[in-house]
mmCIF file of C-alpha atoms in Angstrom:
data_model
loop_
_atom_site.group_PDB
_atom_site.id
_atom_site.type_symbol
_atom_site.label_atom_id
_atom_site.label_comp_id
_atom_site.label_asym_id
_atom_site.label_seq_id
_atom_site.Cartn_x
_atom_site.Cartn_y
_atom_site.Cartn_z
ATOM 1 C CA MET W 228 218.743 217.474 179.965
ATOM 2 C CA THR W 229 215.415 215.741 179.398
ATOM 3 C CA LEU W 230 215.709 212.830 176.946
ATOM 4 C CA MET W 231 218.447 210.207 176.927
ATOM 5 C CA PHE W 232 218.196 207.851 173.964
ATOM 6 C CA ILE W 233 219.925 204.467 173.703
ATOM 7 C CA GLY W 234 219.722 202.416 170.502
ATOM 8 C CA ALA W 235 221.328 199.140 169.451
ATOM 9 C CA ILE W 236 220.660 195.720 168.040
ATOM 10 C CA PRO W 237 219.970 192.998 170.655
ATOM 11 C CA ARG W 238 222.743 191.655 172.907
ATOM 12 C CA MET W 239 225.085 194.651 172.590
ATOM 13 C CA GLY W 240 224.662 196.111 176.107
ATOM 14 C CA LYS W 241 221.719 198.471 175.687
ATOM 15 C CA THR W 242 219.862 197.203 178.774
ATOM 16 C CA PHE W 243 223.044 197.226 180.884
ATOM 17 C CA LEU W 244 223.711 200.851 179.890
ATOM 18 C CA LEU W 245 220.175 201.927 180.771
ATOM 19 C CA ARG W 246 220.424 200.129 184.120
ATOM 20 C CA LEU W 247 223.720 201.911 184.788
ATOM 21 C CA LEU W 248 222.079 205.305 184.212
ATOM 22 C CA LEU W 249 219.197 204.360 186.503
ATOM 23 C CA LEU W 250 221.601 203.239 189.230
ATOM 24 C CA VAL W 251 223.388 206.594 189.010
ATOM 25 C CA ALA W 252 220.032 208.342 189.437
ATOM 26 C CA ALA W 253 219.139 206.014 192.326
ATOM 27 C CA LEU W 254 222.174 207.207 194.295
ATOM 28 C CA ASP W 255 220.778 210.760 194.226
ATOM 29 C CA VAL W 256 218.244 210.611 197.057
ATOM 30 C CA ARG W 257 216.338 213.524 195.541
ATOM 31 C CA ALA W 258 215.542 211.622 192.337
ATOM 32 C CA GLU W 259 212.157 209.928 191.963
ATOM 33 C CA LEU W 260 212.457 206.895 189.671
ATOM 34 C CA HIS W 261 209.780 205.377 187.438
ATOM 35 C CA THR W 262 211.225 202.235 185.822
ATOM 36 C CA TYR W 263 209.683 200.136 183.057
ATOM 37 C CA ASP W 264 211.124 196.860 181.786
ATOM 38 C CA LEU W 265 208.926 196.150 178.760
ATOM 39 C CA LYS W 266 211.027 193.129 177.845
ATOM 40 C CA GLY W 267 209.745 191.599 181.068
ATOM 41 C CA THR W 268 212.909 189.687 182.001
ATOM 42 C CA GLY W 269 213.554 191.473 185.295
ATOM 43 C CA ASP W 270 216.741 193.275 184.246
ATOM 44 C CA HIS W 271 215.645 196.399 186.107
ATOM 45 C CA ASP W 272 214.084 194.764 189.169
ATOM 46 C CA ALA W 273 217.110 195.566 191.337
ATOM 47 C CA VAL W 274 216.733 199.322 191.001
ATOM 48 C CA GLY W 275 212.959 199.147 190.508
ATOM 49 C CA ASP W 276 212.120 197.062 193.559
ATOM 50 C CA ARG W 277 214.687 198.687 195.852
ATOM 51 C CA VAL W 278 214.271 202.328 194.915
ATOM 52 C CA ALA W 279 211.597 203.187 192.332
ATOM 53 C CA TYR W 280 208.417 205.082 193.056
ATOM 54 C CA ARG W 281 206.765 203.200 190.184
ATOM 55 C CA HIS W 282 208.058 199.991 188.614
ATOM 56 C CA ARG W 283 206.690 197.407 186.204
ATOM 57 C CA ALA W 284 208.150 194.495 184.219
ATOM 58 C CA GLY W 285 206.174 193.169 181.254
ATOM 59 C CA GLU W 286 203.808 194.280 178.508
ATOM 60 C CA GLU W 287 200.506 192.678 179.495
ATOM 61 C CA ASP W 288 197.315 194.757 179.567
ATOM 62 C CA ALA W 289 197.704 195.416 183.294
ATOM 63 C CA ASP W 290 201.282 196.623 182.763
ATOM 64 C CA ILE W 291 200.203 199.022 180.031
ATOM 65 C CA ALA W 292 197.309 200.344 182.137
ATOM 66 C CA TYR W 293 199.712 200.893 185.046
ATOM 67 C CA ALA W 294 202.156 202.788 182.823
ATOM 68 C CA ILE W 295 199.627 205.019 181.057
ATOM 69 C CA ALA W 296 198.081 206.000 184.386
ATOM 70 C CA ASP W 297 201.544 206.839 185.714
ATOM 71 C CA LEU W 298 202.408 208.982 182.684
ATOM 72 C CA ARG W 299 199.142 210.888 182.995
ATOM 73 C CA GLU W 300 200.054 211.717 186.579
ATOM 74 C CA ILE W 301 203.557 212.788 185.572
ATOM 75 C CA GLN W 302 202.103 215.077 182.910
ATOM 76 C CA GLY W 303 199.871 216.584 185.581
ATOM 77 C CA GLU W 304 202.936 217.004 187.788
ATOM 78 C CA LEU W 305 204.698 218.805 184.934
ATOM 79 C CA ARG W 306 201.886 221.358 184.864
ATOM 80 C CA ARG W 307 202.054 221.812 188.635
ATOM 81 C CA ARG W 308 205.800 222.382 188.451
ATOM 82 C CA ALA W 309 205.393 224.975 185.711
ATOM 83 C CA LYS W 310 203.055 226.940 187.988
ATOM 84 C CA VAL W 311 205.484 226.683 190.918
ATOM 85 C CA ILE W 312 208.378 227.914 188.777
ATOM 86 C CA ARG W 313 206.320 230.793 187.403
ATOM 87 C CA ALA W 314 205.407 231.882 190.945
ATOM 88 C CA LEU W 315 208.980 231.914 192.276
ATOM 89 C CA PRO W 316 210.787 235.237 192.759
ATOM 90 C CA ARG W 317 213.067 236.075 189.840
ATOM 91 C CA ASP W 318 216.140 236.261 192.059
ATOM 92 C CA LEU W 319 215.590 232.628 193.095
ATOM 93 C CA CYS W 320 214.681 231.398 189.623
ATOM 94 C CA PRO W 321 216.176 233.863 187.114
ATOM 95 C CA GLU W 322 216.040 231.473 184.141
ATOM 96 C CA SER W 323 212.582 230.000 184.834
ATOM 97 C CA LYS W 324 213.871 226.459 185.237
ATOM 98 C CA VAL W 325 214.781 223.993 187.970
ATOM 99 C CA THR W 326 218.309 224.394 189.350
ATOM 100 C CA THR W 327 220.256 222.143 191.709
ATOM 101 C CA GLU W 328 219.388 224.466 194.576
ATOM 102 C CA LEU W 329 215.664 224.468 193.796
ATOM 103 C CA ALA W 330 215.620 220.677 193.342
ATOM 104 C CA SER W 331 217.045 220.339 196.855
ATOM 105 C CA LYS W 332 214.205 222.320 198.473
ATOM 106 C CA ARG W 333 211.692 219.603 199.416
ATOM 107 C CA SER W 334 208.938 222.111 200.068
ATOM 108 C CA LEU W 335 208.848 223.062 196.364
ATOM 109 C CA GLY W 336 208.541 219.486 195.085
ATOM 110 C CA LEU W 337 210.925 220.148 192.193
ATOM 111 C CA HIS W 338 213.134 217.085 192.730
ATOM 112 C CA PRO W 339 214.281 215.191 189.597
ATOM 113 C CA ILE W 340 211.841 212.696 188.095
ATOM 114 C CA VAL W 341 213.498 209.966 186.016
ATOM 115 C CA VAL W 342 211.313 207.786 183.762
ATOM 116 C CA GLY W 343 213.445 204.929 182.428
ATOM 117 C CA VAL W 344 211.923 202.693 179.751
ATOM 118 C CA ASP W 345 213.585 199.631 178.234
ATOM 119 C CA GLU W 346 212.180 198.454 174.866
ATOM 120 C CA CYS W 347 210.203 201.688 174.595
ATOM 121 C CA GLN W 348 208.858 200.648 171.176
ATOM 122 C CA VAL W 349 206.265 198.550 173.032
ATOM 123 C CA TRP W 350 204.640 201.753 174.273
ATOM 124 C CA PHE W 351 204.705 203.699 171.027
ATOM 125 C CA GLU W 352 203.487 200.789 168.892
ATOM 126 C CA HIS W 353 200.691 199.774 171.255
ATOM 127 C CA PRO W 354 197.462 199.358 169.234
ATOM 128 C CA THR W 355 195.261 201.188 171.742
ATOM 129 C CA HIS W 356 197.434 203.536 173.782
ATOM 130 C CA GLY W 357 200.337 204.140 171.384
ATOM 131 C CA GLY W 358 199.037 207.560 170.390
ATOM 132 C CA GLU W 359 198.671 208.700 173.985
ATOM 133 C CA PHE W 360 202.093 207.355 174.974
ATOM 134 C CA ASN W 361 203.521 209.305 172.041
ATOM 135 C CA ASP W 362 201.696 212.529 172.911
ATOM 136 C CA ILE W 363 202.537 212.470 176.625
ATOM 137 C CA CYS W 364 206.200 211.580 176.105
ATOM 138 C CA THR W 365 206.505 214.265 173.425
ATOM 139 C CA ASP W 366 205.095 216.779 175.887
ATOM 140 C CA LEU W 367 207.487 215.613 178.608
ATOM 141 C CA VAL W 368 210.605 215.809 176.423
ATOM 142 C CA LYS W 369 209.676 219.259 175.121
ATOM 143 C CA ARG W 370 208.634 220.873 178.404
ATOM 144 C CA GLY W 371 210.434 218.600 180.829
ATOM 145 C CA PRO W 372 213.921 220.195 180.773
ATOM 146 C CA ALA W 373 212.815 223.251 182.709
ATOM 147 C CA THR W 374 210.840 221.237 185.263
ATOM 148 C CA GLY W 375 213.339 218.527 186.175
ATOM 149 C CA ILE W 376 211.813 215.567 184.324
ATOM 150 C CA VAL W 377 214.217 213.172 182.547
ATOM 151 C CA LEU W 378 213.377 210.288 180.168
ATOM 152 C CA PRO W 379 216.070 207.672 179.467
ATOM 153 C CA LEU W 380 214.616 205.505 176.663
ATOM 154 C CA ALA W 381 216.152 202.402 175.099
ATOM 155 C CA THR W 382 215.136 200.363 172.059
ATOM 156 C CA GLN W 383 216.564 197.529 169.961
ATOM 157 C CA ARG W 384 214.666 198.829 166.923
ATOM 158 C CA PRO W 385 215.698 202.451 166.387
ATOM 159 C CA ASP W 386 213.275 203.608 163.686
ATOM 160 C CA LYS W 387 210.456 206.131 163.403
ATOM 161 C CA ASP W 388 207.837 203.614 164.574
ATOM 162 C CA SER W 389 209.795 202.363 167.580
ATOM 163 C CA ILE W 390 210.517 205.891 168.793
ATOM 164 C CA PRO W 391 208.644 208.688 166.989
ATOM 165 C CA THR W 392 210.750 211.477 165.545
ATOM 166 C CA SER W 393 208.796 214.019 167.612
ATOM 167 C CA ILE W 394 210.510 212.413 170.610
ATOM 168 C CA SER W 395 213.905 211.320 169.269
ATOM 169 C CA ALA W 396 214.560 214.733 167.705
ATOM 170 C CA ASN W 397 214.629 216.245 171.202
ATOM 171 C CA ALA W 398 217.235 213.855 172.630
ATOM 172 C CA SER W 399 220.037 215.794 174.295
ATOM 173 C CA ALA W 400 222.126 212.703 175.096
ATOM 174 C CA ARG W 401 222.437 209.775 172.668
ATOM 175 C CA TRP W 402 224.230 206.453 172.888
ATOM 176 C CA CYS W 403 224.397 204.266 169.789
ATOM 177 C CA LEU W 404 225.851 200.818 170.315
ATOM 178 C CA LYS W 405 226.163 198.489 167.338
ATOM 179 C CA VAL W 406 223.481 198.945 164.649
ATOM 180 C CA MET W 407 223.321 197.382 161.207
ATOM 181 C CA GLY W 408 222.906 200.320 158.846
ATOM 182 C CA GLN W 409 222.681 204.018 158.073
ATOM 183 C CA VAL W 410 218.991 204.461 158.855
ATOM 184 C CA GLU W 411 219.279 203.065 162.394
ATOM 185 C CA ASN W 412 222.565 204.907 162.930
ATOM 186 C CA ASP W 413 221.099 208.290 162.005
ATOM 187 C CA MET W 414 217.885 207.636 163.939
ATOM 188 C CA VAL W 415 219.940 207.474 167.129
ATOM 189 C CA LEU W 416 222.790 209.893 166.395
ATOM 190 C CA GLY W 417 220.940 212.379 164.192
ATOM 191 C CA THR W 418 220.471 212.972 160.483
ATOM 192 C CA GLY W 419 223.744 213.043 158.572
ATOM 193 C CA ALA W 420 225.829 211.321 161.253
ATOM 194 C CA PHE W 421 226.611 208.361 158.996
ATOM 195 C CA LYS W 422 227.764 210.619 156.138
ATOM 196 C CA ARG W 423 230.012 212.506 158.575
ATOM 197 C CA GLY W 424 231.728 209.231 159.435
ATOM 198 C CA VAL W 425 230.024 208.677 162.783
ATOM 199 C CA ARG W 426 229.090 205.056 162.186
ATOM 200 C CA ALA W 427 228.058 202.699 164.961
ATOM 201 C CA SER W 428 227.657 200.018 162.294
ATOM 202 C CA MET W 429 231.427 199.601 162.357
ATOM 203 C CA PHE W 430 231.372 198.064 165.840
ATOM 204 C CA ALA W 431 232.013 194.321 165.944
ATOM 205 C CA TRP W 432 229.853 191.730 167.689
ATOM 206 C CA GLY W 433 232.396 191.580 170.477
ATOM 207 C CA ASP W 434 232.229 195.334 171.161
ATOM 208 C CA LYS W 435 229.563 195.009 173.851
ATOM 209 C CA GLY W 436 229.081 198.158 175.902
ATOM 210 C CA ILE W 437 230.949 200.307 173.372
ATOM 211 C CA SER W 438 228.982 203.112 171.748
ATOM 212 C CA TYR W 439 229.124 206.446 170.017
ATOM 213 C CA PHE W 440 228.032 209.085 172.525
ATOM 214 C CA LEU W 441 226.626 212.421 171.453
ATOM 215 C CA GLY W 442 225.929 214.948 174.215
ATOM 216 C CA GLU W 443 224.874 218.552 174.472
ATOM 217 C CA GLY W 444 227.241 220.753 172.495
ATOM 218 C CA ALA W 445 229.897 218.048 172.111
ATOM 219 C CA ASP W 446 231.184 216.134 169.122
ATOM 220 C CA ALA W 447 230.369 212.440 168.906
ATOM 221 C CA ARG W 448 232.965 210.249 170.587
ATOM 222 C CA ILE W 449 233.417 206.559 171.261
ATOM 223 C CA VAL W 450 232.872 205.573 174.898
ATOM 224 C CA ARG W 451 232.609 202.385 176.911
ATOM 225 C CA SER W 452 230.097 201.988 179.720
ATOM 226 C CA ALA W 453 231.029 200.420 183.058
ATOM 227 C CA PHE W 454 230.074 196.752 183.250
ATOM 228 C CA ILE W 455 227.762 196.089 186.196
ATOM 229 C CA ASP W 456 226.074 192.707 186.260
ATOM 230 C CA ALA W 457 222.853 191.809 188.097
ATOM 231 C CA VAL W 458 224.624 190.958 191.372
ATOM 232 C CA GLN W 459 226.590 194.210 191.401
ATOM 233 C CA ALA W 460 223.479 196.158 190.397
ATOM 234 C CA ASP W 461 221.646 194.748 193.403
ATOM 235 C CA ARG W 462 224.469 195.860 195.704
ATOM 236 C CA VAL W 463 224.325 199.407 194.359
ATOM 237 C CA ALA W 464 220.528 199.405 194.613
ATOM 238 C CA LEU W 465 220.717 198.233 198.252
ATOM 239 C CA ARG W 466 223.072 201.105 198.990
ATOM 240 C CA ALA W 467 220.680 203.544 197.301
ATOM 241 C CA HIS W 468 217.796 202.050 199.298
ATOM 242 C CA ALA W 469 219.682 202.595 202.570
ATOM 243 C CA LEU W 470 220.542 206.178 201.630
ATOM 244 C CA ARG W 471 216.913 206.949 200.859
ATOM 245 C CA GLU W 472 215.697 205.222 203.992
ATOM 246 C CA ARG W 473 217.968 207.407 206.115
ATOM 247 C CA ALA W 474 216.825 210.496 204.216
ATOM 248 C CA GLY W 475 213.166 209.533 204.713
ATOM 249 C CA VAL W 476 212.313 209.677 201.016
ATOM 250 C CA LEU W 477 211.411 206.060 200.210
ATOM 251 C CA ALA W 478 207.923 205.917 198.704
ATOM 252 C CA GLY W 479 205.665 204.104 196.274
ATOM 253 C CA HIS W 480 206.704 200.749 194.825
ATOM 254 C CA ALA W 481 209.918 200.552 196.884
ATOM 255 C CA LEU W 482 207.762 200.546 200.035
ATOM 256 C CA GLY W 483 205.290 198.047 198.626
ATOM 257 C CA GLU W 484 202.689 200.716 197.921
ATOM 258 C CA GLN W 485 200.476 200.483 194.851
ATOM 259 C CA PRO W 486 198.920 203.412 192.966
ATOM 260 C CA GLU W 487 195.306 204.164 193.690
ATOM 261 C CA THR W 488 193.246 202.093 191.291
ATOM 262 C CA GLY W 489 190.720 204.877 190.955
ATOM 263 C CA ARG W 490 193.080 206.906 188.814
ATOM 264 C CA ALA W 491 193.655 204.113 186.325
ATOM 265 C CA SER W 492 190.196 202.548 186.076
ATOM 266 C CA TYR W 493 187.719 204.817 184.329
ATOM 267 C CA ASP W 494 185.721 204.767 181.140
ATOM 268 C CA LEU W 495 186.539 207.958 179.253
ATOM 269 C CA LEU W 496 183.916 207.454 176.544
ATOM 270 C CA ALA W 497 181.112 206.767 179.031
ATOM 271 C CA ASP W 498 182.204 209.748 181.114
ATOM 272 C CA LEU W 499 182.182 211.968 178.032
ATOM 273 C CA ARG W 500 178.690 210.813 177.169
ATOM 274 C CA ALA W 501 177.617 211.928 180.638
ATOM 275 C CA ALA W 502 179.576 215.196 180.489
ATOM 276 C CA VAL W 503 178.343 216.360 177.076
ATOM 277 C CA PRO W 504 174.569 217.030 177.292
ATOM 278 C CA ALA W 505 172.276 215.095 174.956
ATOM 279 C CA ASP W 506 170.949 218.364 173.498
ATOM 280 C CA THR W 507 174.484 219.574 172.639
ATOM 281 C CA SER W 508 176.009 218.453 169.342
ATOM 282 C CA LYS W 509 179.446 220.024 169.851
ATOM 283 C CA LEU W 510 181.350 221.431 172.816
ATOM 284 C CA TRP W 511 184.717 223.110 173.316
ATOM 285 C CA ASN W 512 187.397 220.994 174.975
ATOM 286 C CA GLU W 513 187.930 223.716 177.541
ATOM 287 C CA SER W 514 184.255 223.350 178.495
ATOM 288 C CA VAL W 515 184.316 219.549 178.515
ATOM 289 C CA VAL W 516 187.309 219.177 180.846
ATOM 290 C CA PRO W 517 185.703 221.016 183.823
ATOM 291 C CA ARG W 518 182.589 218.846 183.395
ATOM 292 C CA LEU W 519 184.750 215.719 183.497
ATOM 293 C CA ALA W 520 186.582 217.057 186.560
ATOM 294 C CA GLU W 521 183.268 217.634 188.302
ATOM 295 C CA LEU W 522 182.206 214.082 187.437
ATOM 296 C CA ARG W 523 185.451 212.395 188.625
ATOM 297 C CA PRO W 524 187.790 214.910 190.283
ATOM 298 C CA GLU W 525 190.222 212.163 191.328
ATOM 299 C CA VAL W 526 190.746 211.234 187.661
ATOM 300 C CA TYR W 527 190.247 214.405 185.623
ATOM 301 C CA GLY W 528 191.024 217.099 188.184
ATOM 302 C CA ASP W 529 194.415 217.964 186.667
ATOM 303 C CA TRP W 530 193.479 217.522 183.011
ATOM 304 C CA ALA W 531 193.950 220.286 180.470
ATOM 305 C CA PRO W 532 192.197 220.511 177.069
ATOM 306 C CA GLU W 533 195.228 219.147 175.212
ATOM 307 C CA GLN W 534 195.297 216.053 177.462
ATOM 308 C CA LEU W 535 191.714 215.299 176.477
ATOM 309 C CA THR W 536 192.729 215.587 172.814
ATOM 310 C CA ALA W 537 195.553 213.070 173.348
ATOM 311 C CA ALA W 538 193.334 210.650 175.294
ATOM 312 C CA LEU W 539 190.773 210.568 172.467
ATOM 313 C CA LYS W 540 193.207 209.624 169.704
ATOM 314 C CA PRO W 541 193.184 205.857 170.426
ATOM 315 C CA TYR W 542 189.419 205.939 169.802
ATOM 316 C CA ASP W 543 189.902 207.739 166.454
ATOM 317 C CA ILE W 544 188.073 210.785 167.776
ATOM 318 C CA ARG W 545 189.558 214.003 166.454
ATOM 319 C CA THR W 546 188.890 217.503 167.675
ATOM 320 C CA VAL W 547 187.168 219.901 165.273
ATOM 321 C CA GLN W 548 186.578 223.624 165.042
ATOM 322 C CA VAL W 549 183.532 224.477 167.151
ATOM 323 C CA TRP W 550 181.751 227.817 167.081
ATOM 324 C CA GLY W 551 180.682 229.023 170.515
ATOM 325 C CA THR W 552 180.234 231.992 172.791
ATOM 326 C CA THR W 553 182.775 233.164 175.360
ATOM 327 C CA GLU W 554 181.876 234.286 178.888
ATOM 328 C CA ASP W 555 181.755 237.896 177.742
ATOM 329 C CA GLY W 556 179.268 237.029 175.001
ATOM 330 C CA LYS W 557 181.641 237.117 172.030
ATOM 331 C CA GLY W 558 181.585 234.436 169.324
ATOM 332 C CA ALA W 559 184.720 232.357 168.832
ATOM 333 C CA ASN W 560 186.020 229.272 166.998
ATOM 334 C CA ARG W 561 187.902 226.821 169.247
ATOM 335 C CA ARG W 562 188.860 223.152 169.304
ATOM 336 C CA GLY W 563 186.138 220.828 170.516
ATOM 337 C CA ILE W 564 184.461 217.458 170.130
ATOM 338 C CA ARG W 565 181.216 216.194 168.596
ATOM 339 C CA ARG W 566 178.833 214.170 170.734
ATOM 340 C CA ALA W 567 178.040 212.019 167.699
ATOM 341 C CA ASP W 568 181.688 210.930 167.524
ATOM 342 C CA ILE W 569 181.580 209.859 171.165
ATOM 343 C CA LEU W 570 178.407 207.827 170.639
ATOM 344 C CA LYS W 571 179.841 206.199 167.524
ATOM 345 C CA ALA W 572 183.031 205.180 169.332
ATOM 346 C CA LEU W 573 181.001 203.766 172.215
ATOM 347 C CA ALA W 574 178.798 201.783 169.830
ATOM 348 C CA GLU W 575 181.765 200.343 167.945
ATOM 349 C CA ARG W 576 183.581 199.405 171.135
ATOM 350 C CA ASP W 577 180.567 197.743 172.730
ATOM 351 C CA GLY W 578 179.355 196.072 169.525
ATOM 352 C CA LYS W 579 176.060 197.936 169.458
ATOM 353 C CA THR W 580 174.267 199.868 166.757
ATOM 354 C CA SER W 581 173.548 202.800 169.040
ATOM 355 C CA ALA W 582 174.995 204.178 172.260
ATOM 356 C CA ALA W 583 172.704 207.169 172.702
#
């Protein structure tokens, strides 16, 4: 299971349900939690402050920078895990995916990673980083199942802008509390659910915590989540904290540690200008990434060509077909970037006529 999707109109129990799922994960000492309360009201501070490796409440610029840096690291971790899984003997990993036994082996670093996001539409609709949030989360929900990465996402506006279909279509567990119409209903429960009679719009205003649940391989059914208020949530989180403390696995935010600022503070456009020579008009992505890694290994060391493509989208820089020569001297067409596009984006951002 990789993506859990919760949708509902406000005040129907969406946040309480997400917090419940995060508390369940917190009681598994192997699970590494990354919790984001984009509403900013502190609903997830109990589990975030007591247990989470990364936690943030709010949607200010600093909160967004914190989150995007975290997701970049998680995407890098996904790649590392894929390599670990590929290198394991077939008798230990016959299906090329993380199992309970493998997740329990600390030396492999394949423990569950749970990224819980309340009001996820704030990420995907962000004017600058929305495209990158979309691309990274899409990558995580598509490749995450085999590597032990889980994304519980919740939104009060279940539509294609609030949670892109490239993400919602991959949800393996869906909870739909009260919504107002067919479009929102089918966005959460899948196309055609409303016509089949699976209608969360029928719930009354007093049906808080009641939802249609659709899981892997099961028919939709009406369920009710356990009611845990903020005081009870804090008690559970304290228990989870104690369990992790005894197991020696507390880390990150729960210990008062902050991520290294060097990974979040960098100027991609300026670094690209330095990495792509002035006498080169176009360069393959696969050639640019090693140059960036040489320039700032602590930032770009784990990047792959597709991550560079995603990071450029907020600047309206698109990759193009670039003709070049491979190491064995053969000509080839591959995806790359134009130096002129980098200079133009720099000039527009800095309010200058030229950035050369």
